[in-house]
Amino acid sequence: MGILVGCEQISMEWPGKKVLTNQTIGVNEGDRIGVVGKNGDGKSTLLDLIAKRIEPDSGNVIWRSGIQVGYMGQSDSLSDTQTVCSAVVGDTPEYEWASDARVRKIIDELIGDLDWNGLVGELSGGQRRRCDLARLLVGTWDLMLIDEPTNHLDLHAIQWLANHLKNRWSEGNGVAHSGHPRPLVFGRGL
């Protein structure tokens, strides 16, 4: 199995707190990684570093050439003026996403109760979270990074998500997520 992302001797410090000190980790093809810890332990920071959303104070984050990385943070970046449809499938023509059974299942399970033509700005926090999660899951990624994926999800959605992430890929793709007190996806813990 090949490596998707390598973090070499990364260090990160926020004012008054060392979050990571000379850590070397890798995410390999097929990895299912849960980043577990208390609030403030650096789970989000680690995912942001792996996603290259922030730069480490020292060390390197190296992505395999051509890798496609999907990311969902704790706060969504959805536009209030987008429709639910646009937020989830973007500009993909309806005949493409509607003919994909995987995409239809994700939409049905996570946001089937939402008005497809309704505005994101009219959704509750939990509905926005499910919409953003659907956006991430319908994508085709080599590595998916999800920060606190179960926030605002009910038990049914959490169980569905856990099964989806465990069964989604054959060897070759990876997923890493943060959570507490235990990871959603069984595999390697950090």
CSV table of C-alpha atoms in Angstrom, one decimal:
chain,number,residue,atom,x,y,z
A,1,MET,CA,0.0,0.0,0.0
A,2,GLY,CA,1.3,3.4,-0.9
A,3,ILE,CA,1.3,6.6,1.1
A,4,LEU,CA,-1.3,9.3,0.4
A,5,VAL,CA,0.0,12.0,2.8
A,6,GLY,CA,3.1,12.2,4.9
A,7,CYS,CA,3.8,14.6,7.7
A,8,GLU,CA,7.5,14.8,8.6
A,9,GLN,CA,8.6,16.2,11.9
A,10,ILE,CA,5.7,18.6,12.1
A,11,SER,CA,5.4,21.1,15.0
A,12,MET,CA,2.6,23.5,15.7
A,13,GLU,CA,2.1,25.9,18.5
A,14,TRP,CA,-0.7,28.3,19.3
A,15,PRO,CA,-0.2,31.2,21.7
A,16,GLY,CA,0.6,29.6,25.0
A,17,LYS,CA,0.1,26.0,23.9
A,18,LYS,CA,2.2,23.4,22.0
A,19,VAL,CA,-0.1,21.3,20.0
A,20,LEU,CA,2.3,19.1,18.1
A,21,THR,CA,6.1,18.7,18.6
A,22,ASN,CA,8.2,16.9,15.9
A,23,GLN,CA,5.5,14.4,14.9
A,24,THR,CA,5.9,12.2,11.9
A,25,ILE,CA,2.7,10.4,10.7
A,26,GLY,CA,1.5,9.1,7.4
A,27,VAL,CA,-1.9,8.3,5.9
A,28,ASN,CA,-1.7,5.2,3.7
A,29,GLU,CA,-4.1,3.8,1.1
A,30,GLY,CA,-6.9,2.0,2.8
A,31,ASP,CA,-6.3,3.7,6.2
A,32,ARG,CA,-9.3,4.5,8.4
A,33,ILE,CA,-8.0,6.8,11.1
A,34,GLY,CA,-9.7,8.3,14.1
A,35,VAL,CA,-8.1,11.3,15.8
A,36,VAL,CA,-9.4,11.2,19.3
A,37,GLY,CA,-8.9,13.6,22.2
A,38,LYS,CA,-10.4,16.2,24.4
A,39,ASN,CA,-11.4,19.6,23.3
A,40,GLY,CA,-8.2,21.7,22.7
A,41,ASP,CA,-5.9,18.7,22.2
A,42,GLY,CA,-5.2,19.6,18.6
A,43,LYS,CA,-7.5,17.2,16.6
A,44,SER,CA,-8.7,19.9,14.3
A,45,THR,CA,-5.2,21.4,13.9
A,46,LEU,CA,-3.9,18.0,12.8
A,47,LEU,CA,-6.6,17.6,10.2
A,48,ASP,CA,-6.1,21.2,9.0
A,49,LEU,CA,-2.3,20.5,8.7
A,50,ILE,CA,-2.9,17.2,6.7
A,51,ALA,CA,-5.4,19.1,4.5
A,52,LYS,CA,-2.9,21.9,3.9
A,53,ARG,CA,-5.3,24.5,5.2
A,54,ILE,CA,-2.6,25.7,7.6
A,55,GLU,CA,1.2,25.4,7.5
A,56,PRO,CA,3.1,23.8,10.3
A,57,ASP,CA,5.6,26.0,12.3
A,58,SER,CA,8.2,23.4,11.3
A,59,GLY,CA,8.3,20.2,9.3
A,60,ASN,CA,6.6,19.2,6.0
A,61,VAL,CA,3.3,17.9,4.8
A,62,ILE,CA,3.7,16.1,1.6
A,63,TRP,CA,0.8,14.9,-0.6
A,64,ARG,CA,1.2,12.2,-3.2
A,65,SER,CA,1.2,13.7,-6.7
A,66,GLY,CA,-2.3,14.0,-8.1
A,67,ILE,CA,-4.1,13.2,-4.9
A,68,GLN,CA,-7.7,14.5,-4.4
A,69,VAL,CA,-8.4,15.4,-0.8
A,70,GLY,CA,-11.9,16.2,0.4
A,71,TYR,CA,-12.3,18.2,3.7
A,72,MET,CA,-15.2,19.1,6.0
A,73,GLY,CA,-14.4,21.3,9.0
A,74,GLN,CA,-16.5,21.9,12.1
A,75,SER,CA,-18.0,25.0,10.4
A,76,ASP,CA,-19.4,24.7,7.0
A,77,SER,CA,-18.4,27.0,4.1
A,78,LEU,CA,-21.8,26.8,2.4
A,79,SER,CA,-23.2,30.0,1.0
A,80,ASP,CA,-26.6,31.0,2.4
A,81,THR,CA,-27.7,32.0,-1.1
A,82,GLN,CA,-27.0,28.5,-2.6
A,83,THR,CA,-29.8,26.0,-3.1
A,84,VAL,CA,-29.4,22.7,-1.3
A,85,CYS,CA,-28.9,21.1,-4.8
A,86,SER,CA,-26.1,23.5,-5.7
A,87,ALA,CA,-24.4,23.1,-2.3
A,88,VAL,CA,-24.4,19.3,-2.6
A,89,VAL,CA,-23.8,18.5,-6.3
A,90,GLY,CA,-22.5,21.9,-7.5
A,91,ASP,CA,-22.7,22.3,-11.3
A,92,THR,CA,-22.9,18.6,-12.0
A,93,PRO,CA,-25.7,18.0,-14.5
A,94,GLU,CA,-28.7,16.2,-13.0
A,95,TYR,CA,-28.5,13.3,-15.4
A,96,GLU,CA,-25.0,12.6,-14.1
A,97,TRP,CA,-25.6,12.6,-10.3
A,98,ALA,CA,-29.1,11.2,-10.6
A,99,SER,CA,-27.9,8.2,-12.5
A,100,ASP,CA,-25.3,7.4,-9.8
A,101,ALA,CA,-26.8,5.0,-7.2
A,102,ARG,CA,-24.1,5.9,-4.7
A,103,VAL,CA,-24.9,9.6,-4.9
A,104,ARG,CA,-28.6,9.0,-4.8
A,105,LYS,CA,-28.2,6.9,-1.6
A,106,ILE,CA,-26.2,9.6,0.1
A,107,ILE,CA,-28.7,12.2,-0.8
A,108,ASP,CA,-31.7,10.0,0.3
A,109,GLU,CA,-30.1,9.1,3.7
A,110,LEU,CA,-28.7,12.5,4.7
A,111,ILE,CA,-30.9,15.1,3.2
A,112,GLY,CA,-33.8,13.3,1.6
A,113,ASP,CA,-36.1,15.3,3.9
A,114,LEU,CA,-34.8,18.7,2.7
A,115,ASP,CA,-36.3,20.9,0.0
A,116,TRP,CA,-33.8,20.3,-2.9
A,117,ASN,CA,-34.5,23.8,-4.2
A,118,GLY,CA,-34.6,25.5,-0.8
A,119,LEU,CA,-31.9,27.9,0.2
A,120,VAL,CA,-29.0,26.8,2.5
A,121,GLY,CA,-29.6,30.0,4.6
A,122,GLU,CA,-33.0,28.7,5.6
A,123,LEU,CA,-31.6,25.5,7.1
A,124,SER,CA,-31.0,24.8,10.8
A,125,GLY,CA,-27.5,24.1,12.0
A,126,GLY,CA,-28.1,20.4,11.9
A,127,GLN,CA,-29.6,20.5,8.4
A,128,ARG,CA,-26.6,22.6,7.2
A,129,ARG,CA,-24.3,20.0,8.7
A,130,ARG,CA,-26.0,17.1,6.9
A,131,CYS,CA,-26.0,19.2,3.6
A,132,ASP,CA,-22.2,19.8,4.0
A,133,LEU,CA,-21.6,16.1,4.8
A,134,ALA,CA,-23.6,15.1,1.7
A,135,ARG,CA,-21.5,17.5,-0.3
A,136,LEU,CA,-18.3,15.8,0.9
A,137,LEU,CA,-19.5,12.3,0.5
A,138,VAL,CA,-20.8,12.6,-3.0
A,139,GLY,CA,-17.3,13.7,-4.1
A,140,THR,CA,-14.6,11.3,-5.4
A,141,TRP,CA,-11.6,11.6,-3.1
A,142,ASP,CA,-8.4,9.7,-2.5
A,143,LEU,CA,-8.5,10.9,1.1
A,144,MET,CA,-11.3,12.3,3.0
A,145,LEU,CA,-10.8,14.4,6.2
A,146,ILE,CA,-13.8,15.1,8.4
A,147,ASP,CA,-13.6,17.2,11.6
A,148,GLU,CA,-16.1,16.1,14.2
A,149,PRO,CA,-18.5,14.4,11.6
A,150,THR,CA,-21.1,13.5,14.2
A,151,ASN,CA,-21.8,17.0,15.4
A,152,HIS,CA,-25.5,17.8,14.9
A,153,LEU,CA,-26.3,14.3,13.6
A,154,ASP,CA,-29.0,12.1,15.1
A,155,LEU,CA,-28.3,8.4,16.1
A,156,HIS,CA,-29.7,7.1,12.8
A,157,ALA,CA,-27.4,9.4,10.7
A,158,ILE,CA,-24.4,8.6,12.9
A,159,GLN,CA,-24.9,4.8,12.4
A,160,TRP,CA,-25.5,5.3,8.7
A,161,LEU,CA,-22.3,7.4,8.4
A,162,ALA,CA,-20.2,4.9,10.3
A,163,ASN,CA,-21.3,2.1,8.0
A,164,HIS,CA,-20.9,4.2,4.9
A,165,LEU,CA,-17.3,5.2,5.8
A,166,LYS,CA,-16.4,1.6,6.6
A,167,ASN,CA,-17.8,0.1,3.4
A,168,ARG,CA,-17.3,2.9,0.9
A,169,TRP,CA,-14.0,2.2,-0.6
A,170,SER,CA,-12.0,-0.9,-1.5
A,171,GLU,CA,-8.3,-0.6,-0.9
A,172,GLY,CA,-6.7,2.5,-2.1
A,173,ASN,CA,-8.6,5.4,-0.4
A,174,GLY,CA,-8.3,6.7,3.1
A,175,VAL,CA,-10.4,8.5,5.6
A,176,ALA,CA,-9.4,10.4,8.7
A,177,HIS,CA,-11.7,12.1,11.2
A,178,SER,CA,-11.7,13.6,14.6
A,179,GLY,CA,-14.0,12.9,17.4
A,180,HIS,CA,-14.4,12.3,21.1
A,181,PRO,CA,-14.7,10.2,23.1
A,182,ARG,CA,-14.2,7.5,20.5
A,183,PRO,CA,-13.6,7.3,16.8
A,184,LEU,CA,-16.5,6.8,14.3
A,185,VAL,CA,-14.4,4.6,12.0
A,186,PHE,CA,-12.6,1.6,13.3
A,187,GLY,CA,-9.0,1.4,12.3
A,188,ARG,CA,-5.9,3.2,13.4
A,189,GLY,CA,-6.1,5.8,16.1
A,190,LEU,CA,-4.0,8.9,16.5
